[in-house]
Each structure stands twice: as C-alpha cells, then as structure tokens.
Amino acid sequence: MSSSDRHDGRVPPPTSTRYHHGDLRRALLSAAAEEIAANGVAALSLRELARRAGVSHAAPAHHFKDKRGVFTALAAEGFALLHAMTTEVLVAEVDDALVRAGECYVEFALEHPAHFAVMFDAALLDYSDADLTRERDIAFDNLYQAVRRTTAAEEPELTMQVVAAWTVVHGMASLWLTGNLPYPRSRDQVSLAFRDLSPSLLRIAQAALGDR
Amino acid sequence: MSSSDRHDGRVPPPTSTRYHHGDLRRALLSAAAEEIAANGVAALSLRELARRAGVSHAAPAHHFKDKRGVFTALAAEGFALLHAMTTEVLVAEVDDALVRAGECYVEFALEHPAHFAVMFDAALLDYSDADLTRERDIAFDNLYQAVRRTTAAEEPELTMQVVAAWTVVHGMASLWLTGNLPYPRSRDQVSLAFRDLSPSLLRIAQAALGDR
DNA sequence: TGTACATCAGTGAACGCGCGTTCACTGATGTAC
DNA sequence: TGTACATCAGTGAACGCGCGTTCACTGATGTAC
C-alpha cells in the first residue's frame, strides 16, 4: 500500500488499493454472484467473498449480518432486476407483452444465474427482510399485469393463468440453466426458443386435455 | 452397548445397537434426504449424516468417497425411483400415458424433494459415475416414450415436444416445492392441479402463438 | 480556509468450532478345511 | 460340527483447515465552528 495511490481527486480511483473500499457492499454482492454461478450455493463463505473483494475477512460484517443476509440481498437485487426488465416491456404497450415478459424471465435467469438460484430457495432467505419481500411483490405484480393483457378472465381463472405462464417460463429457465435445453446458454437464443417451443407446448396442452 | 443386544438370531434386530450397522449405506442416504429436505443442500455434512445414523464419523468413508459421492448416489436413486414410477404408467397401456407420466414427475418431486433438489444440480454431482448416468438415461427414456404415445412426430419436432412436456412438469414441480402453487404440498393434489392448470396452459400457449 | 472532532469502514490478531481425513485398532461375519 | 483365518465394517483419537465472530485498533471522511 504505497502512499502514491491514496487519493488523487474527489472520485476515488476504483482500481487502486485504498483503506476505504468505496462500494464494498456492491463488490461483495458481485463476488457472491460470481462465486455462486461458478461453484454453487453450497460453496459460498463470507471469508471467500472478502478475499474476492480484496478486503479483510472482518469487513463484510459492516454490510451483512451473515451469509443469509448476503443471499437475501442478492435475491432482493434479483427481483429488482427482473422487475426492471419486465417493466420495460409493459410500458412499451406492445401486443405480445406476455410473451415478451416471459422472454424477460428466461433472459434474466440466463444472465443472472446466481440471483435466480437464490430467489426461490426458502432455505437461504430471510423473509422478514422488508427489501426482499417488497422487491418480490412488485416483480410478481408485473407478471400479473402481463397476463391481464391477454385475458379478461377474473379470479380464480386469472391466477390459474398466471401460474400456468410462470410454470412454463420457470421450467424453461431451470432446464436451460441445468443444460437440458437444446440451445446454447445465450440470451439471444431465448426468443428463438420461445418460437420453437410454443407450438409444441400447444400440442402438449391439447394432448393433456384431449386424453381425459 | 450391553452384551444382551448383540444378536439374537439370523436377522439382526434393526433397532438395537450393534457393532455392524447392517445397512449403513441406506441409512446414510435416508439421513441425507432428511437433512436436505429440512435444511437444504448447503447444510449437509458427512459427520452430521453419521450422527443421524448413530455411527462414528469415520464410518461413512466405507460407503462414500466424499460428500459429492452422497449427492451422486442420492441423485442416481432419485432417477431410479422416477423411472420406476413412470414405468408403472407406461406398462399400464392407458390412453393418457403422457399426462399420467407428468403427474408422476410432480408426485415424485413432492414426495422426494431432496432427491429432486439434487438430481439436476451439476455443481453437486459426479457425472463420471456410471450409476448416475445410467439411471438418468433410462429415466429420460420413459419421458420420450410417454411423449411418443401422443404424437407421430419425428425429429426434431419430437424433441421439441419432449422439451415442452418436461418444461411444464419441471416448472410445476419447482414452483410447488417453493410454495408458489395455490395447492397444499400433497401428492393427492397433483392430479387436481393438472386438471386445473391444463386449460390455462392451453390459453397461454394460444396467446403465445396468436400474438405473434 | 483551517482546525477539531465525531463517525464509521476496514484491519488484523485471536478464539473456538465443526469439518474432512487419516490411521492403528477391534468386533463381527463368512468361508475354507 | 468345529476351528482357523481372511475380510471388512465400524471405532475413536488425532490432525490440520477454513470458517464465523469478536474486539481493540486505525485510517479516512465529513461536518461543525
């Protein structure tokens, strides 16, 4: 830690080694996302995050109570990201808002696999965290809105359609992330996959109804 | 460890404390399933499994190389269970084999959540394990067979329909396990949920195609 | 503009703990004779 | 049927390690005056 790289202006240089990190919370969350994406949720330790952020192992305690706090913050961030992506689609007032919102869901999962892995895992999260539940609720709101754009159905049919739509995109995201979809794991494949799978989905649904 | 409970016959009493466990491998896998279902995959330790099985902490090494070995054996067992369940449906030669096989998938996930949690998580598994890949492949075979019962489609449409069917049941199982389906987490709700959701699924698929 | 001070993010040493692994051992089982 | 022996599942003590947590501290920042 030489004295030359202490601070050279109002905005601290993010690459130099300084006593105060500047944005350690952000850095720890990013490190957590990388670590989880690479080695899974079971491998995460706070000391490892501190190491990745180039900070002493006691530093994270200033930003997160414990490991659960990191997972919870990551999940909240994930819901916020998903909400932002789907909101973009909804405000565009396009015809196929539901399909586009569904594509958002899958694109989000592919781009942020660590967030996705954590968002629905009750064993990892602290649901008394107001941030988490708020972000989750507003993200979920957008799904409801997207479904409403394609149907005039009232409850309880509306909820059934929300569940059906969510089921499809959630299944798709999960299978894709686990390498079980015949497409490369890339965001720009999502629209193509939707186009390919929609007719098959229709066939499957028809078969399910017709065979009864 | 009194001398009175050593062995009183050919078949060792499973409840008494004996030097040789009798079926430790099984007991460890069951303990692992319980532990994972209760506290998640991240919480599992070999020492805890030994404790649950009432055996010294060094004993598991005789049956599993390491934690990954336990996860891998659990996943293989899961695929075998799923295969057995779906085979039952297929040999029955019913009309709605695909729907029934799909119900099997969701029922399996609800009844064996720990197995399900482990089966598709690449970070936990050793894919060089012949048991695992064999059981996975034969389980997957049954899904293909079930789809073939409803369609004369050839490749690549056949694979698309397999993927579509898998997507739906996998999404359903995942959301159900995470408490996001409006049904109690019970096996006998699965058929009902299928009946409720199939029309909604059809509507969603139609909307996806119609809006393009 | 300069100085004093409160605040707080980050340090680094220390701690106790549960973990996986190793190893010489022991108890039980089954098989050869 | 009885005895000797090989095999191996399970024991328990020991080890080193990475972990989370605590705590007195220090360096940087921002604000009051």
Short mmCIF file of C-alpha atoms (C1' of nucleotides) in Angstrom, two decimals:
data_model
loop_
_atom_site.label_atom_id
_atom_site.label_comp_id
_atom_site.label_asym_id
_atom_site.label_seq_id
_atom_site.Cartn_x
_atom_site.Cartn_y
_atom_site.Cartn_z
CA MET A 1 0.00 0.00 0.00
CA SER A 2 2.21 2.83 -1.22
CA SER A 3 1.39 6.43 -0.37
CA SER A 4 1.20 7.41 -4.04
CA ASP A 5 -2.11 5.67 -4.65
CA ARG A 6 -4.08 7.06 -1.73
CA HIS A 7 -6.37 9.51 -3.46
CA ASP A 8 -5.85 11.73 -6.42
CA GLY A 9 -9.17 13.57 -6.63
CA ARG A 10 -12.73 13.75 -5.45
CA VAL A 11 -13.77 10.50 -7.10
CA PRO A 12 -11.66 7.69 -5.67
CA PRO A 13 -9.92 5.54 -8.28
CA PRO A 14 -11.71 2.18 -8.07
CA THR A 15 -8.69 0.10 -9.05
CA SER A 16 -6.17 1.34 -6.51
CA THR A 17 -5.73 -0.08 -3.04
CA ARG A 18 -7.32 2.27 -0.57
CA TYR A 19 -8.26 1.95 3.05
CA HIS A 20 -11.91 2.57 2.32
CA HIS A 21 -13.21 0.39 -0.44
CA GLY A 22 -15.80 2.84 -1.71
CA ASP A 23 -18.55 0.41 -2.56
CA LEU A 24 -17.84 -2.77 -0.67
CA ARG A 25 -21.46 -3.83 -0.41
CA ARG A 26 -21.78 -3.85 -4.19
CA ALA A 27 -18.42 -5.59 -4.58
CA LEU A 28 -19.42 -8.31 -2.12
CA LEU A 29 -22.72 -8.93 -3.89
CA SER A 30 -20.93 -9.17 -7.24
CA ALA A 31 -18.39 -11.55 -5.75
CA ALA A 32 -21.21 -13.64 -4.32
CA ALA A 33 -22.92 -13.82 -7.71
CA GLU A 34 -19.67 -14.94 -9.37
CA GLU A 35 -18.92 -17.50 -6.68
CA ILE A 36 -22.43 -18.97 -6.77
CA ALA A 37 -22.51 -19.09 -10.56
CA ALA A 38 -19.15 -20.86 -10.58
CA ASN A 39 -19.38 -23.23 -7.63
CA GLY A 40 -22.94 -23.26 -6.42
CA VAL A 41 -24.70 -22.01 -3.37
CA ALA A 42 -23.15 -24.54 -1.00
CA ALA A 43 -19.62 -23.27 -1.61
CA LEU A 44 -20.19 -19.68 -0.52
CA SER A 45 -18.33 -18.32 2.52
CA LEU A 46 -18.06 -14.76 3.77
CA ARG A 47 -14.28 -15.03 4.02
CA GLU A 48 -14.09 -16.02 0.37
CA LEU A 49 -16.21 -13.01 -0.59
CA ALA A 50 -13.89 -10.73 1.38
CA ARG A 51 -10.91 -12.28 -0.40
CA ARG A 52 -12.50 -11.72 -3.82
CA ALA A 53 -13.24 -8.11 -2.91
CA GLY A 54 -9.65 -7.63 -1.73
CA VAL A 55 -10.66 -6.76 1.79
CA SER A 56 -10.01 -8.20 5.23
CA HIS A 57 -12.28 -11.02 6.28
CA ALA A 58 -13.91 -8.98 9.03
CA ALA A 59 -15.00 -6.20 6.69
CA PRO A 60 -18.22 -7.83 5.35
CA ALA A 61 -19.72 -7.70 8.84
CA HIS A 62 -20.19 -3.96 8.33
CA HIS A 63 -22.55 -4.64 5.43
CA PHE A 64 -24.17 -8.02 6.03
CA LYS A 65 -25.18 -9.65 9.25
CA ASP A 66 -24.30 -13.10 7.97
CA LYS A 67 -24.38 -15.40 4.95
CA ARG A 68 -28.16 -15.41 4.94
CA GLY A 69 -28.01 -11.64 4.69
CA VAL A 70 -25.92 -11.90 1.53
CA PHE A 71 -28.31 -14.41 -0.05
CA THR A 72 -31.27 -12.26 0.91
CA ALA A 73 -29.75 -9.09 -0.54
CA LEU A 74 -28.85 -10.98 -3.69
CA ALA A 75 -32.39 -12.27 -4.05
CA ALA A 76 -33.85 -8.79 -3.50
CA GLU A 77 -31.49 -7.44 -6.14
CA GLY A 78 -32.59 -10.23 -8.46
CA PHE A 79 -36.26 -9.38 -8.07
CA ALA A 80 -35.46 -5.72 -8.66
CA LEU A 81 -33.58 -6.56 -11.85
CA LEU A 82 -36.38 -8.78 -13.08
CA HIS A 83 -38.91 -6.11 -12.27
CA ALA A 84 -36.93 -3.52 -14.21
CA MET A 85 -36.71 -5.80 -17.25
CA THR A 86 -40.40 -6.67 -17.31
CA THR A 87 -41.46 -3.08 -16.64
CA GLU A 88 -39.63 -2.06 -19.80
CA VAL A 89 -41.81 -4.49 -21.74
CA LEU A 90 -45.05 -3.40 -20.07
CA VAL A 91 -44.56 0.31 -20.65
CA ALA A 92 -43.82 -0.35 -24.32
CA GLU A 93 -47.51 -1.24 -24.74
CA VAL A 94 -46.73 -3.94 -27.30
CA ASP A 95 -49.27 -6.56 -28.36
CA ASP A 96 -47.34 -9.59 -27.19
CA ALA A 97 -46.48 -8.30 -23.73
CA LEU A 98 -46.97 -11.70 -22.10
CA VAL A 99 -44.56 -13.45 -24.45
CA ARG A 100 -42.05 -10.64 -24.13
CA ALA A 101 -42.34 -10.69 -20.34
CA GLY A 102 -41.82 -14.45 -20.41
CA GLU A 103 -38.74 -13.99 -22.52
CA CYS A 104 -37.53 -11.45 -19.95
CA TYR A 105 -37.88 -14.05 -17.23
CA VAL A 106 -35.76 -16.59 -19.08
CA GLU A 107 -33.24 -13.99 -20.23
CA PHE A 108 -32.90 -12.81 -16.66
CA ALA A 109 -32.22 -16.35 -15.46
CA LEU A 110 -29.57 -16.90 -18.11
CA GLU A 111 -27.85 -13.60 -17.44
CA HIS A 112 -28.05 -13.77 -13.66
CA PRO A 113 -27.96 -17.47 -12.80
CA ALA A 114 -26.74 -16.87 -9.25
CA HIS A 115 -29.57 -14.45 -8.48
CA PHE A 116 -32.04 -16.88 -9.99
CA ALA A 117 -30.64 -19.78 -7.98
CA VAL A 118 -31.21 -17.90 -4.76
CA MET A 119 -34.51 -16.11 -5.35
CA PHE A 120 -36.83 -19.05 -4.66
CA ASP A 121 -34.79 -21.04 -2.17
CA ALA A 122 -36.51 -20.60 1.18
CA ALA A 123 -33.66 -22.36 3.00
CA LEU A 124 -31.34 -19.47 2.12
CA LEU A 125 -33.51 -16.40 2.60
CA ASP A 126 -34.72 -14.21 5.42
CA TYR A 127 -38.32 -13.42 4.61
CA SER A 128 -38.53 -10.94 7.46
CA ASP A 129 -36.36 -8.68 5.30
CA ALA A 130 -38.57 -5.87 4.03
CA ASP A 131 -36.40 -5.23 0.96
CA LEU A 132 -36.73 -8.81 -0.19
CA THR A 133 -40.49 -9.09 0.17
CA ARG A 134 -41.12 -5.66 -1.37
CA GLU A 135 -38.99 -6.37 -4.44
CA ARG A 136 -40.51 -9.82 -4.77
CA ASP A 137 -44.03 -8.44 -4.63
CA ILE A 138 -43.52 -5.71 -7.22
CA ALA A 139 -41.77 -8.15 -9.55
CA PHE A 140 -44.70 -10.51 -9.20
CA ASP A 141 -47.12 -7.68 -9.90
CA ASN A 142 -45.66 -7.31 -13.37
CA LEU A 143 -46.33 -10.96 -14.16
CA TYR A 144 -49.96 -10.45 -13.20
CA GLN A 145 -50.15 -7.36 -15.37
CA ALA A 146 -48.64 -9.17 -18.34
CA VAL A 147 -51.19 -11.98 -18.05
CA ARG A 148 -54.04 -9.47 -17.79
CA ARG A 149 -53.03 -8.06 -21.16
CA THR A 150 -54.06 -11.33 -22.84
CA THR A 151 -57.19 -12.21 -20.94
CA ALA A 152 -60.34 -10.73 -19.47
CA ALA A 153 -60.55 -13.66 -17.06
CA GLU A 154 -61.42 -12.94 -13.43
CA GLU A 155 -60.34 -14.87 -10.36
CA PRO A 156 -59.83 -17.71 -9.91
CA GLU A 157 -59.11 -18.27 -13.61
CA LEU A 158 -56.73 -15.34 -13.67
CA THR A 159 -54.50 -16.87 -11.02
CA MET A 160 -54.54 -20.18 -12.88
CA GLN A 161 -53.27 -18.46 -15.99
CA VAL A 162 -50.60 -16.63 -14.02
CA VAL A 163 -49.48 -19.92 -12.54
CA ALA A 164 -49.53 -21.61 -15.95
CA ALA A 165 -47.43 -18.86 -17.53
CA TRP A 166 -45.00 -18.80 -14.63
CA THR A 167 -44.72 -22.60 -14.72
CA VAL A 168 -43.66 -22.56 -18.34
CA VAL A 169 -41.03 -19.85 -18.08
CA HIS A 170 -39.73 -21.11 -14.76
CA GLY A 171 -39.39 -24.63 -16.11
CA MET A 172 -37.69 -23.33 -19.21
CA ALA A 173 -35.24 -21.23 -17.22
CA SER A 174 -34.44 -24.12 -14.87
CA LEU A 175 -33.89 -26.69 -17.59
CA TRP A 176 -31.86 -24.26 -19.63
CA LEU A 177 -29.58 -23.43 -16.72
CA THR A 178 -29.04 -27.11 -15.99
CA GLY A 179 -28.01 -27.70 -19.59
CA ASN A 180 -31.12 -29.64 -20.55
CA LEU A 181 -32.39 -27.48 -23.38
CA PRO A 182 -31.08 -27.99 -26.92
CA TYR A 183 -29.90 -24.39 -27.17
CA PRO A 184 -26.64 -22.69 -26.22
CA ARG A 185 -26.84 -20.77 -22.96
CA SER A 186 -27.13 -17.35 -24.50
CA ARG A 187 -29.60 -14.54 -24.08
CA ASP A 188 -30.18 -14.08 -27.78
CA GLN A 189 -31.41 -17.66 -28.12
CA VAL A 190 -34.40 -17.05 -25.88
CA SER A 191 -36.70 -15.56 -28.47
CA LEU A 192 -35.85 -18.39 -30.86
CA ALA A 193 -36.52 -21.00 -28.21
CA PHE A 194 -39.89 -19.43 -27.46
CA ARG A 195 -40.81 -19.57 -31.13
CA ASP A 196 -39.73 -23.21 -31.38
CA LEU A 197 -41.40 -24.37 -28.20
CA SER A 198 -44.74 -22.57 -28.37
CA PRO A 199 -46.34 -24.92 -30.94
CA SER A 200 -45.06 -27.96 -29.05
CA LEU A 201 -46.45 -26.53 -25.86
CA LEU A 202 -49.81 -26.11 -27.54
CA ARG A 203 -49.70 -29.74 -28.70
CA ILE A 204 -48.86 -30.93 -25.21
CA ALA A 205 -51.66 -28.91 -23.66
CA GLN A 206 -54.11 -30.22 -26.25
CA ALA A 207 -52.98 -33.78 -25.58
CA ALA A 208 -53.44 -33.23 -21.84
CA LEU A 209 -56.99 -32.01 -22.36
CA GLY A 210 -57.96 -34.33 -25.20
CA ASP A 211 -56.90 -37.51 -23.49
CA ARG A 212 -59.13 -37.00 -20.50
CA MET B 1 -23.51 -51.42 24.28
CA SER B 2 -24.59 -54.29 26.55
CA SER B 3 -23.87 -57.90 25.61
CA SER B 4 -27.56 -58.81 25.68
CA ASP B 5 -28.38 -56.99 22.45
CA ARG B 6 -25.59 -58.36 20.30
CA HIS B 7 -27.53 -60.76 18.13
CA ASP B 8 -30.46 -62.91 18.88
CA GLY B 9 -31.00 -64.64 15.54
CA ARG B 10 -30.10 -64.76 11.89
CA VAL B 11 -31.81 -61.46 11.08
CA PRO B 12 -30.21 -58.70 13.14
CA PRO B 13 -32.68 -56.53 15.06
CA PRO B 14 -32.53 -53.17 13.32
CA THR B 15 -33.28 -51.10 16.40
CA SER B 16 -30.60 -52.42 18.74
CA THR B 17 -27.08 -51.04 18.94
CA ARG B 18 -24.72 -53.39 17.18
CA TYR B 19 -21.16 -53.09 16.00
CA HIS B 20 -22.12 -53.63 12.40
CA HIS B 21 -24.91 -51.39 11.30
CA GLY B 22 -26.37 -53.79 8.76
CA ASP B 23 -27.34 -51.29 6.09
CA LEU B 24 -25.38 -48.16 6.73
CA ARG B 25 -25.29 -47.05 3.11
CA ARG B 26 -29.09 -46.97 3.02
CA ALA B 27 -29.27 -45.28 6.39
CA LEU B 28 -26.82 -42.58 5.29
CA LEU B 29 -28.78 -41.89 2.12
CA SER B 30 -32.02 -41.63 4.08
CA ALA B 31 -30.36 -39.32 6.58
CA ALA B 32 -29.06 -37.20 3.71
CA ALA B 33 -32.53 -36.97 2.19
CA GLU B 34 -33.99 -35.86 5.52
CA GLU B 35 -31.24 -33.36 6.17
CA ILE B 36 -31.51 -31.83 2.69
CA ALA B 37 -35.29 -31.67 2.82
CA ALA B 38 -35.11 -29.95 6.19
CA ASN B 39 -32.15 -27.60 5.85
CA GLY B 40 -31.13 -27.54 2.23
CA VAL B 41 -28.20 -28.81 0.28
CA ALA B 42 -25.72 -26.32 1.72
CA ALA B 43 -26.15 -27.64 5.28
CA LEU B 44 -25.13 -31.24 4.58
CA SER B 45 -22.03 -32.66 6.27
CA LEU B 46 -20.79 -36.23 6.42
CA ARG B 47 -20.33 -36.01 10.18
CA GLU B 48 -23.96 -34.98 10.59
CA LEU B 49 -25.07 -37.96 8.49
CA ALA B 50 -23.00 -40.29 10.67
CA ARG B 51 -24.59 -38.76 13.75
CA ARG B 52 -28.08 -39.26 12.35
CA ALA B 53 -27.29 -42.86 11.51
CA GLY B 54 -25.91 -43.41 15.03
CA VAL B 55 -22.47 -44.32 13.82
CA SER B 56 -18.97 -42.92 14.28
CA HIS B 57 -17.99 -40.09 11.98
CA ALA B 58 -15.37 -42.14 10.19
CA ALA B 59 -17.80 -44.86 9.18
CA PRO B 60 -19.31 -43.17 6.08
CA ALA B 61 -15.91 -43.33 4.37
CA HIS B 62 -16.50 -47.06 3.89
CA HIS B 63 -19.53 -46.29 1.70
CA PHE B 64 -18.95 -42.91 0.09
CA LYS B 65 -15.76 -41.29 -1.05
CA ASP B 66 -16.97 -37.84 -0.06
CA LYS B 67 -19.96 -35.51 0.06
CA ARG B 68 -20.18 -35.47 -3.73
CA GLY B 69 -20.46 -39.23 -3.61
CA VAL B 70 -23.50 -38.96 -1.34
CA PHE B 71 -25.17 -36.40 -3.61
CA THR B 72 -24.41 -38.53 -6.64
CA ALA B 73 -25.82 -41.70 -5.07
CA LEU B 74 -28.90 -39.76 -3.98
CA ALA B 75 -29.42 -38.43 -7.50
CA ALA B 76 -29.00 -41.89 -9.01
CA GLU B 77 -31.52 -43.25 -6.53
CA GLY B 78 -33.87 -40.41 -7.47
CA PHE B 79 -33.68 -41.22 -11.17
CA ALA B 80 -34.29 -44.89 -10.39
CA LEU B 81 -37.35 -44.02 -8.32
CA LEU B 82 -38.71 -41.76 -11.03
CA HIS B 83 -38.05 -44.41 -13.64
CA ALA B 84 -39.92 -47.00 -11.58
CA MET B 85 -42.91 -44.70 -11.16
CA THR B 86 -43.17 -43.78 -14.83
CA THR B 87 -42.61 -47.36 -15.96
CA GLU B 88 -45.67 -48.37 -13.98
CA VAL B 89 -47.70 -45.89 -16.02
CA LEU B 90 -46.23 -46.95 -19.33
CA VAL B 91 -46.83 -50.67 -18.87
CA ALA B 92 -50.45 -49.98 -17.92
CA GLU B 93 -51.07 -49.04 -21.57
CA VAL B 94 -53.55 -46.32 -20.64
CA ASP B 95 -54.71 -43.65 -23.09
CA ASP B 96 -53.37 -40.67 -21.18
CA ALA B 97 -49.88 -42.02 -20.53
CA LEU B 98 -48.25 -38.62 -21.06
CA VAL B 99 -50.43 -36.85 -18.52
CA ARG B 100 -50.03 -39.70 -16.06
CA ALA B 101 -46.25 -39.71 -16.54
CA GLY B 102 -46.23 -35.95 -15.99
CA GLU B 103 -48.18 -36.42 -12.80
CA CYS B 104 -45.59 -38.99 -11.75
CA TYR B 105 -42.86 -36.43 -12.22
CA VAL B 106 -44.57 -33.89 -9.98
CA GLU B 107 -45.60 -36.52 -7.45
CA PHE B 108 -42.03 -37.74 -7.31
CA ALA B 109 -40.75 -34.22 -6.67
CA LEU B 110 -43.26 -33.66 -3.87
CA GLU B 111 -42.53 -37.00 -2.22
CA HIS B 112 -38.77 -36.88 -2.62
CA PRO B 113 -37.86 -33.20 -2.53
CA ALA B 114 -34.25 -33.85 -1.53
CA HIS B 115 -33.67 -36.23 -4.41
CA PHE B 116 -35.28 -33.77 -6.77
CA ALA B 117 -33.16 -30.89 -5.44
CA VAL B 118 -30.00 -32.82 -6.21
CA MET B 119 -30.78 -34.56 -9.50
CA PHE B 120 -30.20 -31.60 -11.81
CA ASP B 121 -27.57 -29.67 -9.89
CA ALA B 122 -24.32 -30.11 -11.79
CA ALA B 123 -22.33 -28.42 -9.02
CA LEU B 124 -23.11 -31.33 -6.69
CA LEU B 125 -22.79 -34.36 -8.92
CA ASP B 126 -20.08 -36.59 -10.30
CA TYR B 127 -21.09 -37.31 -13.87
CA SER B 128 -18.28 -39.82 -14.26
CA ASP B 129 -20.36 -42.08 -12.00
CA ALA B 130 -21.78 -44.86 -14.18
CA ASP B 131 -24.73 -45.48 -11.85
CA LEU B 132 -25.85 -41.89 -12.08
CA THR B 133 -25.69 -41.58 -15.85
CA ARG B 134 -27.31 -44.96 -16.42
CA GLU B 135 -30.26 -44.23 -14.13
CA ARG B 136 -30.60 -40.76 -15.58
CA ASP B 137 -30.68 -42.12 -19.12
CA ILE B 138 -33.27 -44.81 -18.51
CA ALA B 139 -35.46 -42.36 -16.60
CA PHE B 140 -35.24 -39.97 -19.52
CA ASP B 141 -36.12 -42.77 -21.92
CA ASN B 142 -39.51 -43.10 -20.28
CA LEU B 143 -40.28 -39.44 -20.87
CA TYR B 144 -39.53 -39.92 -24.56
CA GLN B 145 -41.76 -42.99 -24.67
CA ALA B 146 -44.60 -41.17 -22.97
CA VAL B 147 -44.43 -38.34 -25.49
CA ARG B 148 -44.37 -40.81 -28.38
CA ARG B 149 -47.69 -42.19 -27.20
CA THR B 150 -49.38 -38.89 -28.09
CA THR B 151 -47.65 -37.97 -31.33
CA ALA B 152 -46.38 -39.41 -34.58
CA ALA B 153 -43.94 -36.52 -34.87
CA GLU B 154 -40.39 -37.29 -35.93
CA GLU B 155 -37.25 -35.39 -35.01
CA PRO B 156 -36.73 -32.57 -34.50
CA GLU B 157 -40.38 -31.96 -33.56
CA LEU B 158 -40.33 -34.94 -31.23
CA THR B 159 -37.54 -33.47 -29.13
CA MET B 160 -39.34 -30.13 -29.03
CA GLN B 161 -42.41 -31.84 -27.60
CA VAL B 162 -40.32 -33.73 -25.09
CA VAL B 163 -38.75 -30.46 -24.00
CA ALA B 164 -42.13 -28.75 -23.85
CA ALA B 165 -43.61 -31.50 -21.69
CA TRP B 166 -40.59 -31.62 -19.43
CA THR B 167 -40.63 -27.83 -19.10
CA VAL B 168 -44.19 -27.84 -17.85
CA VAL B 169 -43.80 -30.59 -15.27
CA HIS B 170 -40.41 -29.37 -14.13
CA GLY B 171 -41.70 -25.85 -13.69
CA MET B 172 -44.72 -27.13 -11.84
CA ALA B 173 -42.62 -29.29 -9.53
CA SER B 174 -40.20 -26.45 -8.80
CA LEU B 175 -42.85 -23.85 -8.09
CA TRP B 176 -44.82 -26.29 -5.99
CA LEU B 177 -41.80 -27.16 -3.87
CA THR B 178 -41.01 -23.49 -3.32
CA GLY B 179 -44.52 -22.89 -2.09
CA ASN B 180 -45.63 -20.91 -5.12
CA LEU B 181 -48.55 -23.02 -6.25
CA PRO B 182 -52.00 -22.48 -4.73
CA TYR B 183 -52.24 -26.10 -3.58
CA PRO B 184 -51.14 -27.87 -0.41
CA ARG B 185 -47.93 -29.81 -0.82
CA SER B 186 -49.52 -33.21 -1.03
CA ARG B 187 -49.27 -35.99 -3.57
CA ASP B 188 -53.02 -36.36 -3.96
CA GLN B 189 -53.33 -32.75 -5.11
CA VAL B 190 -51.26 -33.37 -8.23
CA SER B 191 -54.00 -34.80 -10.41
CA LEU B 192 -56.31 -31.96 -9.39
CA ALA B 193 -53.66 -29.36 -10.17
CA PHE B 194 -53.12 -30.90 -13.61
CA ARG B 195 -56.85 -30.72 -14.32
CA ASP B 196 -57.00 -27.09 -13.18
CA LEU B 197 -53.91 -25.93 -15.00
CA SER B 198 -54.27 -27.68 -18.35
CA PRO B 199 -56.90 -25.29 -19.77
CA SER B 200 -54.91 -22.28 -18.57
CA LEU B 201 -51.82 -23.74 -20.16
CA LEU B 202 -53.70 -24.09 -23.43
CA ARG B 203 -54.80 -20.46 -23.22
CA ILE B 204 -51.25 -19.32 -22.55
CA ALA B 205 -49.88 -21.33 -25.45
CA GLN B 206 -52.58 -19.96 -27.75
CA ALA B 207 -51.81 -16.43 -26.62
CA ALA B 208 -48.12 -17.00 -27.30
CA LEU B 209 -48.84 -18.17 -30.83
CA GLY B 210 -51.71 -15.80 -31.59
CA ASP B 211 -49.93 -12.65 -30.60
CA ARG B 212 -47.08 -13.16 -33.00
"C1'" DT C 1 -9.89 28.45 4.54
"C1'" DG C 2 -8.28 25.93 8.52
"C1'" DT C 3 -8.85 23.12 12.72
"C1'" DA C 4 -11.11 19.85 15.95
"C1'" DC C 5 -13.84 16.15 16.41
"C1'" DA C 6 -17.34 12.51 15.66
"C1'" DT C 7 -18.31 8.80 12.80
"C1'" DC C 8 -17.61 4.72 10.75
"C1'" DA C 9 -15.48 1.47 7.23
"C1'" DG C 10 -11.83 -1.56 7.27
"C1'" DT C 11 -7.73 -4.06 9.92
"C1'" DG C 12 -5.53 -7.91 11.89
"C1'" DA C 13 -4.97 -10.90 15.69
"C1'" DA C 14 -7.32 -14.12 18.45
"C1'" DC C 15 -10.85 -17.51 19.68
"C1'" DG C 16 -13.48 -21.68 19.48
"C1'" DC C 17 -15.91 -24.87 16.38
"C1'" DG C 18 -17.25 -28.29 13.09
"C1'" DC C 19 -15.47 -30.15 9.28
"C1'" DG C 20 -12.98 -33.91 6.31
"C1'" DT C 21 -9.28 -37.14 6.51
"C1'" DT C 22 -6.06 -40.46 8.33
"C1'" DC C 23 -4.80 -44.49 10.91
"C1'" DA C 24 -3.96 -48.18 14.04
"C1'" DC C 25 -7.39 -50.75 16.17
"C1'" DT C 26 -11.36 -54.04 17.10
"C1'" DG C 27 -15.51 -56.55 16.63
"C1'" DA C 28 -18.36 -59.33 13.61
"C1'" DT C 29 -19.06 -62.15 9.55
"C1'" DG C 30 -18.34 -65.64 6.38
"C1'" DT C 31 -15.60 -69.21 4.37
"C1'" DA C 32 -12.05 -72.92 3.88
"C1'" DC C 33 -10.88 -77.05 5.75
"C1'" DT D 1 -19.81 -79.72 13.52
"C1'" DG D 2 -15.83 -77.19 14.98
"C1'" DT D 3 -11.69 -74.37 14.27
"C1'" DA D 4 -8.59 -71.05 11.94
"C1'" DC D 5 -8.26 -67.29 9.30
"C1'" DA D 6 -9.21 -63.55 5.95
"C1'" DT D 7 -12.10 -59.82 5.25
"C1'" DC D 8 -14.07 -55.73 6.18
"C1'" DA D 9 -17.43 -52.51 8.59
"C1'" DG D 10 -17.14 -49.54 12.27
"C1'" DT D 11 -14.22 -47.16 16.26
"C1'" DG D 12 -12.08 -43.33 18.39
"C1'" DA D 13 -8.21 -40.41 18.76
"C1'" DA D 14 -5.58 -37.17 16.31
"C1'" DC D 15 -4.51 -33.74 12.74
"C1'" DG D 16 -4.80 -29.55 10.16
"C1'" DC D 17 -8.01 -26.29 7.97
"C1'" DG D 18 -11.33 -22.82 6.88
"C1'" DC D 19 -14.97 -20.95 8.89
"C1'" DG D 20 -17.76 -17.17 11.58
"C1'" DT D 21 -17.29 -13.99 15.29
"C1'" DT D 22 -15.27 -10.74 18.44
"C1'" DC D 23 -12.56 -6.76 19.60
"C1'" DA D 24 -9.32 -3.15 20.30
"C1'" DC D 25 -7.37 -0.56 16.80
"C1'" DT D 26 -6.59 2.76 12.82
"C1'" DG D 27 -7.23 5.32 8.73
"C1'" DA D 28 -10.35 8.21 6.06
"C1'" DT D 29 -14.35 11.13 5.61
"C1'" DG D 30 -17.39 14.68 6.54
"C1'" DT D 31 -19.12 18.29 9.39
"C1'" DA D 32 -19.28 21.99 12.96
"C1'" DC D 33 -17.23 26.06 14.03
#
